[in-house]
Amino acid sequence: KQEVTQIPAALSVPEGENLVLNCSFTDSAIYNLQWFRQDPGKGLTSLLLIQSSQREQTSGRLNASLDKSSGRSTLYIAASQPGDSATYLCAAEDSSYKLIFGSGTRLLVRP
Amino acid sequence: DTAVSQTPKYLVTQMGNDKSIKCEQNLGHDTMYWYKQDSKKFLKIMFSYNNKELIINETVPNRFSPKSPDKAHLNLHINSLELGDSAVYFCASQPGANTEAFFGQGTRLTVV
C-alpha cells in the first residue's frame, strides 16, 4: 500500500531564501508525482507533474525532482516571496489512477 | 470560466439529514473524482468515475453514493449524515490516467 510522507510539516523562511520541500513514497511503482499548492479555504492548484520516466520538471522559480529508486521527490523554490506562502502537497499517482497525497508542508515566507 | 466547479461551497446541516454536493467540469475530461480532506488536512480519495463508469470505490460507508449523469458531472449524495462526515470535500478531474489533476474549490460540510 502506497504511503506518502512530507517533511517538514511546517517551514518559515525570510523572503528571498531558496528552499526545499521533501516528499517520500514507499512504492516506486508510480505513474507520476504531482505537486500542488493549497491556499487557505481554497482548492488545490497543480504546480508540476513529473512522469515516472522523468527526473525533473521546471516552472518559473519552481523545480521538482524525482528519484523513483529512492522513493523521493523534492520541490525547490527559488527566491521565495510572501505570495508563495501556502500549503504544498505532493501526490503519487499509482496504476489504479489514484492520487495518494502526503499531509503537506505549510510554508510561510516572511517579508 | 471555472474549470471544476462545486456547489455549494459551504453546507451546514443536522445529523441524520441527507444532502448532495454537485460537481461540474468544463474541461472535457473523461475522469472525475471525489476526495475528502479531514480536519488534519489529509486528502484521501473516495470515488473515481471514468466516462460515467465507477472505477474506484474506496472503503467509504455506503451512505455515500456518487452519481455521474454524464462525463461532465459527478455528484455526491450522503444519507443519514454523521458528525464524523464533517470535512472539506473536493471534486477533481483529469483527462485520463497519468495526467495533471484539476481540483474544485471544495465544499466545507459541517454536521451539527
PDB file of N, CA, C and O in Angstrom, chain B residues 45-96:
ATOM      1  N   ILE B  45      -8.730   9.828  -1.376  1.00  0.00           N
ATOM      2  CA  ILE B  45      -9.676   9.582  -2.452  1.00  0.00           C
ATOM      3  C   ILE B  45     -10.868   8.795  -1.927  1.00  0.00           C
ATOM      4  O   ILE B  45     -10.748   7.942  -1.042  1.00  0.00           O
ATOM      5  N   MET B  46     -12.044   9.113  -2.479  1.00  0.00           N
ATOM      6  CA  MET B  46     -13.262   8.379  -2.144  1.00  0.00           C
ATOM      7  C   MET B  46     -13.739   7.577  -3.360  1.00  0.00           C
ATOM      8  O   MET B  46     -13.939   6.373  -3.286  1.00  0.00           O
ATOM      9  N   PHE B  47     -13.964   8.272  -4.456  1.00  0.00           N
ATOM     10  CA  PHE B  47     -14.508   7.643  -5.658  1.00  0.00           C
ATOM     11  C   PHE B  47     -13.837   8.203  -6.902  1.00  0.00           C
ATOM     12  O   PHE B  47     -13.359   9.336  -6.909  1.00  0.00           O
ATOM     13  N   SER B  48     -13.869   7.390  -7.972  1.00  0.00           N
ATOM     14  CA  SER B  48     -13.450   7.872  -9.271  1.00  0.00           C
ATOM     15  C   SER B  48     -14.367   7.308 -10.339  1.00  0.00           C
ATOM     16  O   SER B  48     -14.748   6.137 -10.270  1.00  0.00           O
ATOM     17  N   TYR B  49     -14.711   8.158 -11.295  1.00  0.00           N
ATOM     18  CA  TYR B  49     -15.523   7.748 -12.433  1.00  0.00           C
ATOM     19  C   TYR B  49     -14.747   8.038 -13.711  1.00  0.00           C
ATOM     20  O   TYR B  49     -14.114   9.087 -13.843  1.00  0.00           O
ATOM     21  N   ASN B  50     -14.811   7.123 -14.650  1.00  0.00           N
ATOM     22  CA  ASN B  50     -14.261   7.345 -15.979  1.00  0.00           C
ATOM     23  C   ASN B  50     -15.381   7.227 -16.986  1.00  0.00           C
ATOM     24  O   ASN B  50     -15.976   6.164 -17.136  1.00  0.00           O
ATOM     25  N   ASN B  51     -15.691   8.341 -17.643  1.00  0.00           N
ATOM     26  CA  ASN B  51     -16.756   8.354 -18.649  1.00  0.00           C
ATOM     27  C   ASN B  51     -18.041   7.720 -18.115  1.00  0.00           C
ATOM     28  O   ASN B  51     -18.629   6.831 -18.737  1.00  0.00           O
ATOM     29  N   LYS B  52     -18.458   8.171 -16.959  1.00  0.00           N
ATOM     30  CA  LYS B  52     -19.694   7.780 -16.272  1.00  0.00           C
ATOM     31  C   LYS B  52     -19.632   6.404 -15.603  1.00  0.00           C
ATOM     32  O   LYS B  52     -20.608   5.960 -15.014  1.00  0.00           O
ATOM     33  N   GLU B  53     -18.488   5.731 -15.674  1.00  0.00           N
ATOM     34  CA  GLU B  53     -18.389   4.404 -15.075  1.00  0.00           C
ATOM     35  C   GLU B  53     -17.536   4.458 -13.812  1.00  0.00           C
ATOM     36  O   GLU B  53     -16.422   5.008 -13.842  1.00  0.00           O
ATOM     37  N   LEU B  54     -18.024   3.865 -12.728  1.00  0.00           N
ATOM     38  CA  LEU B  54     -17.294   3.843 -11.470  1.00  0.00           C
ATOM     39  C   LEU B  54     -16.068   2.960 -11.603  1.00  0.00           C
ATOM     40  O   LEU B  54     -16.177   1.781 -11.961  1.00  0.00           O
ATOM     41  N   ILE B  55     -14.862   3.521 -11.326  1.00  0.00           N
ATOM     42  CA  ILE B  55     -13.642   2.725 -11.425  1.00  0.00           C
ATOM     43  C   ILE B  55     -12.908   2.609 -10.095  1.00  0.00           C
ATOM     44  O   ILE B  55     -12.093   1.718  -9.917  1.00  0.00           O
ATOM     45  N   ILE B  56     -13.146   3.541  -9.200  1.00  0.00           N
ATOM     46  CA  ILE B  56     -12.541   3.450  -7.875  1.00  0.00           C
ATOM     47  C   ILE B  56     -13.621   3.680  -6.839  1.00  0.00           C
ATOM     48  O   ILE B  56     -14.375   4.634  -6.902  1.00  0.00           O
ATOM     49  N   ASN B  57     -13.681   2.780  -5.866  1.00  0.00           N
ATOM     50  CA  ASN B  57     -14.610   2.934  -4.750  1.00  0.00           C
ATOM     51  C   ASN B  57     -13.838   2.505  -3.511  1.00  0.00           C
ATOM     52  O   ASN B  57     -13.692   1.327  -3.238  1.00  0.00           O
ATOM     53  N   GLU B  58     -13.286   3.495  -2.822  1.00  0.00           N
ATOM     54  CA  GLU B  58     -12.512   3.195  -1.631  1.00  0.00           C
ATOM     55  C   GLU B  58     -13.452   2.728  -0.512  1.00  0.00           C
ATOM     56  O   GLU B  58     -14.663   2.715  -0.672  1.00  0.00           O
ATOM     57  N   THR B  59     -12.874   2.394   0.625  1.00  0.00           N
ATOM     58  CA  THR B  59     -13.691   1.880   1.727  1.00  0.00           C
ATOM     59  C   THR B  59     -14.471   3.022   2.365  1.00  0.00           C
ATOM     60  O   THR B  59     -14.122   3.530   3.429  1.00  0.00           O
ATOM     61  N   VAL B  60     -15.494   3.438   1.646  1.00  0.00           N
ATOM     62  CA  VAL B  60     -16.337   4.541   2.091  1.00  0.00           C
ATOM     63  C   VAL B  60     -17.676   3.962   2.530  1.00  0.00           C
ATOM     64  O   VAL B  60     -18.188   3.048   1.877  1.00  0.00           O
ATOM     65  N   PRO B  61     -18.260   4.460   3.646  1.00  0.00           N
ATOM     66  CA  PRO B  61     -19.578   3.942   4.056  1.00  0.00           C
ATOM     67  C   PRO B  61     -20.588   4.030   2.924  1.00  0.00           C
ATOM     68  O   PRO B  61     -20.558   4.977   2.121  1.00  0.00           O
ATOM     69  N   ASN B  62     -21.493   3.060   2.840  1.00  0.00           N
ATOM     70  CA  ASN B  62     -22.448   3.079   1.732  1.00  0.00           C
ATOM     71  C   ASN B  62     -23.499   4.171   1.883  1.00  0.00           C
ATOM     72  O   ASN B  62     -24.412   4.277   1.051  1.00  0.00           O
ATOM     73  N   ARG B  63     -23.387   4.985   2.910  1.00  0.00           N
ATOM     74  CA  ARG B  63     -24.225   6.191   2.999  1.00  0.00           C
ATOM     75  C   ARG B  63     -23.818   7.215   1.942  1.00  0.00           C
ATOM     76  O   ARG B  63     -24.569   8.143   1.651  1.00  0.00           O
ATOM     77  N   PHE B  64     -22.597   7.048   1.415  1.00  0.00           N
ATOM     78  CA  PHE B  64     -22.096   7.938   0.377  1.00  0.00           C
ATOM     79  C   PHE B  64     -22.358   7.295  -0.981  1.00  0.00           C
ATOM     80  O   PHE B  64     -21.907   6.170  -1.231  1.00  0.00           O
ATOM     81  N   SER B  65     -23.067   7.997  -1.841  1.00  0.00           N
ATOM     82  CA  SER B  65     -23.339   7.426  -3.164  1.00  0.00           C
ATOM     83  C   SER B  65     -23.055   8.476  -4.234  1.00  0.00           C
ATOM     84  O   SER B  65     -23.712   9.508  -4.295  1.00  0.00           O
ATOM     85  N   PRO B  66     -22.062   8.193  -5.091  1.00  0.00           N
ATOM     86  CA  PRO B  66     -21.782   9.094  -6.197  1.00  0.00           C
ATOM     87  C   PRO B  66     -22.713   8.797  -7.363  1.00  0.00           C
ATOM     88  O   PRO B  66     -23.183   7.671  -7.522  1.00  0.00           O
ATOM     89  N   LYS B  67     -22.939   9.844  -8.159  1.00  0.00           N
ATOM     90  CA  LYS B  67     -23.758   9.647  -9.360  1.00  0.00           C
ATOM     91  C   LYS B  67     -23.185  10.506 -10.470  1.00  0.00           C
ATOM     92  O   LYS B  67     -22.934  11.698 -10.273  1.00  0.00           O
ATOM     93  N   SER B  68     -23.003   9.912 -11.637  1.00  0.00           N
ATOM     94  CA  SER B  68     -22.457  10.638 -12.784  1.00  0.00           C
ATOM     95  C   SER B  68     -23.454  10.574 -13.927  1.00  0.00           C
ATOM     96  O   SER B  68     -23.473   9.605 -14.693  1.00  0.00           O
ATOM     97  N   PRO B  69     -24.296  11.607 -14.081  1.00  0.00           N
ATOM     98  CA  PRO B  69     -25.296  11.589 -15.159  1.00  0.00           C
ATOM     99  C   PRO B  69     -24.666  11.693 -16.544  1.00  0.00           C
ATOM    100  O   PRO B  69     -25.236  11.201 -17.525  1.00  0.00           O
ATOM    101  N   ASP B  70     -23.517  12.347 -16.615  1.00  0.00           N
ATOM    102  CA  ASP B  70     -22.752  12.420 -17.858  1.00  0.00           C
ATOM    103  C   ASP B  70     -21.306  12.671 -17.464  1.00  0.00           C
ATOM    104  O   ASP B  70     -21.021  12.941 -16.297  1.00  0.00           O
ATOM    105  N   LYS B  71     -20.386  12.634 -18.420  1.00  0.00           N
ATOM    106  CA  LYS B  71     -18.972  12.657 -18.022  1.00  0.00           C
ATOM    107  C   LYS B  71     -18.525  14.023 -17.519  1.00  0.00           C
ATOM    108  O   LYS B  71     -17.440  14.163 -16.997  1.00  0.00           O
ATOM    109  N   ALA B  72     -19.371  15.053 -17.662  1.00  0.00           N
ATOM    110  CA  ALA B  72     -19.009  16.378 -17.157  1.00  0.00           C
ATOM    111  C   ALA B  72     -19.490  16.606 -15.722  1.00  0.00           C
ATOM    112  O   ALA B  72     -19.164  17.625 -15.120  1.00  0.00           O
ATOM    113  N   HIS B  73     -20.265  15.702 -15.197  1.00  0.00           N
ATOM    114  CA  HIS B  73     -20.850  15.881 -13.876  1.00  0.00           C
ATOM    115  C   HIS B  73     -20.614  14.664 -12.987  1.00  0.00           C
ATOM    116  O   HIS B  73     -20.748  13.521 -13.444  1.00  0.00           O
ATOM    117  N   LEU B  74     -20.258  14.954 -11.733  1.00  0.00           N
ATOM    118  CA  LEU B  74     -20.154  13.887 -10.733  1.00  0.00           C
ATOM    119  C   LEU B  74     -20.670  14.446  -9.417  1.00  0.00           C
ATOM    120  O   LEU B  74     -20.058  15.331  -8.836  1.00  0.00           O
ATOM    121  N   ASN B  75     -21.820  13.953  -9.002  1.00  0.00           N
ATOM    122  CA  ASN B  75     -22.451  14.439  -7.786  1.00  0.00           C
ATOM    123  C   ASN B  75     -22.231  13.432  -6.662  1.00  0.00           C
ATOM    124  O   ASN B  75     -22.019  12.240  -6.893  1.00  0.00           O
ATOM    125  N   LEU B  76     -22.281  13.952  -5.435  1.00  0.00           N
ATOM    126  CA  LEU B  76     -22.077  13.101  -4.258  1.00  0.00           C
ATOM    127  C   LEU B  76     -23.277  13.259  -3.335  1.00  0.00           C
ATOM    128  O   LEU B  76     -23.565  14.371  -2.887  1.00  0.00           O
ATOM    129  N   HIS B  77     -23.967  12.162  -3.091  1.00  0.00           N
ATOM    130  CA  HIS B  77     -25.116  12.185  -2.188  1.00  0.00           C
ATOM    131  C   HIS B  77     -24.739  11.466  -0.901  1.00  0.00           C
ATOM    132  O   HIS B  77     -24.131  10.392  -0.949  1.00  0.00           O
ATOM    133  N   ILE B  78     -25.097  12.081   0.223  1.00  0.00           N
ATOM    134  CA  ILE B  78     -24.759  11.493   1.517  1.00  0.00           C
ATOM    135  C   ILE B  78     -26.046  11.334   2.318  1.00  0.00           C
ATOM    136  O   ILE B  78     -26.766  12.320   2.555  1.00  0.00           O
ATOM    137  N   ASN B  79     -26.322  10.116   2.726  1.00  0.00           N
ATOM    138  CA  ASN B  79     -27.515   9.827   3.545  1.00  0.00           C
ATOM    139  C   ASN B  79     -27.151   9.806   5.025  1.00  0.00           C
ATOM    140  O   ASN B  79     -26.013   9.507   5.400  1.00  0.00           O
ATOM    141  N   SER B  80     -28.143  10.091   5.843  1.00  0.00           N
ATOM    142  CA  SER B  80     -28.009   9.941   7.307  1.00  0.00           C
ATOM    143  C   SER B  80     -26.688  10.499   7.815  1.00  0.00           C
ATOM    144  O   SER B  80     -25.861   9.800   8.408  1.00  0.00           O
ATOM    145  N   LEU B  81     -26.484  11.778   7.586  1.00  0.00           N
ATOM    146  CA  LEU B  81     -25.209  12.422   7.924  1.00  0.00           C
ATOM    147  C   LEU B  81     -24.846  12.245   9.383  1.00  0.00           C
ATOM    148  O   LEU B  81     -25.698  12.307  10.280  1.00  0.00           O
ATOM    149  N   GLU B  82     -23.544  12.038   9.618  1.00  0.00           N
ATOM    150  CA  GLU B  82     -23.000  11.875  10.956  1.00  0.00           C
ATOM    151  C   GLU B  82     -21.987  12.971  11.239  1.00  0.00           C
ATOM    152  O   GLU B  82     -21.444  13.583  10.306  1.00  0.00           O
ATOM    153  N   LEU B  83     -21.715  13.198  12.529  1.00  0.00           N
ATOM    154  CA  LEU B  83     -20.761  14.241  12.916  1.00  0.00           C
ATOM    155  C   LEU B  83     -19.407  14.030  12.228  1.00  0.00           C
ATOM    156  O   LEU B  83     -18.753  14.982  11.795  1.00  0.00           O
ATOM    157  N   GLY B  84     -19.001  12.767  12.106  1.00  0.00           N
ATOM    158  CA  GLY B  84     -17.700  12.451  11.520  1.00  0.00           C
ATOM    159  C   GLY B  84     -17.605  12.714  10.028  1.00  0.00           C
ATOM    160  O   GLY B  84     -16.519  12.628   9.453  1.00  0.00           O
ATOM    161  N   ASP B  85     -18.734  13.033   9.411  1.00  0.00           N
ATOM    162  CA  ASP B  85     -18.704  13.359   7.983  1.00  0.00           C
ATOM    163  C   ASP B  85     -18.249  14.788   7.739  1.00  0.00           C
ATOM    164  O   ASP B  85     -18.006  15.179   6.600  1.00  0.00           O
ATOM    165  N   SER B  86     -18.151  15.561   8.811  1.00  0.00           N
ATOM    166  CA  SER B  86     -17.693  16.950   8.676  1.00  0.00           C
ATOM    167  C   SER B  86     -16.280  16.966   8.108  1.00  0.00           C
ATOM    168  O   SER B  86     -15.365  16.344   8.663  1.00  0.00           O
ATOM    169  N   ALA B  87     -16.114  17.670   7.006  1.00  0.00           N
ATOM    170  CA  ALA B  87     -14.832  17.700   6.301  1.00  0.00           C
ATOM    171  C   ALA B  87     -14.987  18.643   5.109  1.00  0.00           C
ATOM    172  O   ALA B  87     -16.065  19.191   4.876  1.00  0.00           O
ATOM    173  N   VAL B  88     -13.908  18.795   4.370  1.00  0.00           N
ATOM    174  CA  VAL B  88     -13.990  19.501   3.085  1.00  0.00           C
ATOM    175  C   VAL B  88     -13.943  18.446   1.987  1.00  0.00           C
ATOM    176  O   VAL B  88     -13.037  17.593   1.978  1.00  0.00           O
ATOM    177  N   TYR B  89     -14.883  18.482   1.094  1.00  0.00           N
ATOM    178  CA  TYR B  89     -14.974  17.518   0.007  1.00  0.00           C
ATOM    179  C   TYR B  89     -14.565  18.213  -1.289  1.00  0.00           C
ATOM    180  O   TYR B  89     -15.088  19.268  -1.641  1.00  0.00           O
ATOM    181  N   PHE B  90     -13.599  17.597  -1.975  1.00  0.00           N
ATOM    182  CA  PHE B  90     -13.083  18.165  -3.215  1.00  0.00           C
ATOM    183  C   PHE B  90     -13.437  17.279  -4.396  1.00  0.00           C
ATOM    184  O   PHE B  90     -13.267  16.062  -4.345  1.00  0.00           O
ATOM    185  N   CYS B  91     -13.894  17.910  -5.444  1.00  0.00           N
ATOM    186  CA  CYS B  91     -14.089  17.240  -6.723  1.00  0.00           C
ATOM    187  C   CYS B  91     -12.857  17.542  -7.579  1.00  0.00           C
ATOM    188  O   CYS B  91     -12.245  18.615  -7.449  1.00  0.00           O
ATOM    189  N   ALA B  92     -12.468  16.608  -8.409  1.00  0.00           N
ATOM    190  CA  ALA B  92     -11.322  16.802  -9.288  1.00  0.00           C
ATOM    191  C   ALA B  92     -11.574  16.104 -10.611  1.00  0.00           C
ATOM    192  O   ALA B  92     -12.425  15.204 -10.701  1.00  0.00           O
ATOM    193  N   SER B  93     -10.832  16.513 -11.631  1.00  0.00           N
ATOM    194  CA  SER B  93     -10.939  15.837 -12.919  1.00  0.00           C
ATOM    195  C   SER B  93      -9.567  15.740 -13.577  1.00  0.00           C
ATOM    196  O   SER B  93      -8.654  16.513 -13.269  1.00  0.00           O
ATOM    197  N   GLN B  94      -9.424  14.756 -14.428  1.00  0.00           N
ATOM    198  CA  GLN B  94      -8.213  14.555 -15.222  1.00  0.00           C
ATOM    199  C   GLN B  94      -8.634  14.109 -16.623  1.00  0.00           C
ATOM    200  O   GLN B  94      -9.658  13.434 -16.769  1.00  0.00           O
ATOM    201  N   PRO B  95      -7.810  14.440 -17.631  1.00  0.00           N
ATOM    202  CA  PRO B  95      -8.126  13.938 -18.982  1.00  0.00           C
ATOM    203  C   PRO B  95      -8.141  12.413 -19.016  1.00  0.00           C
ATOM    204  O   PRO B  95      -8.927  11.790 -19.717  1.00  0.00           O
ATOM    205  N   GLY B  96      -7.234  11.807 -18.246  1.00  0.00           N
ATOM    206  CA  GLY B  96      -7.129  10.359 -18.138  1.00  0.00           C
ATOM    207  C   GLY B  96      -6.064  10.059 -17.118  1.00  0.00           C
ATOM    208  O   GLY B  96      -5.621  10.951 -16.400  1.00  0.00           O
TER     209      GLY B  96
END
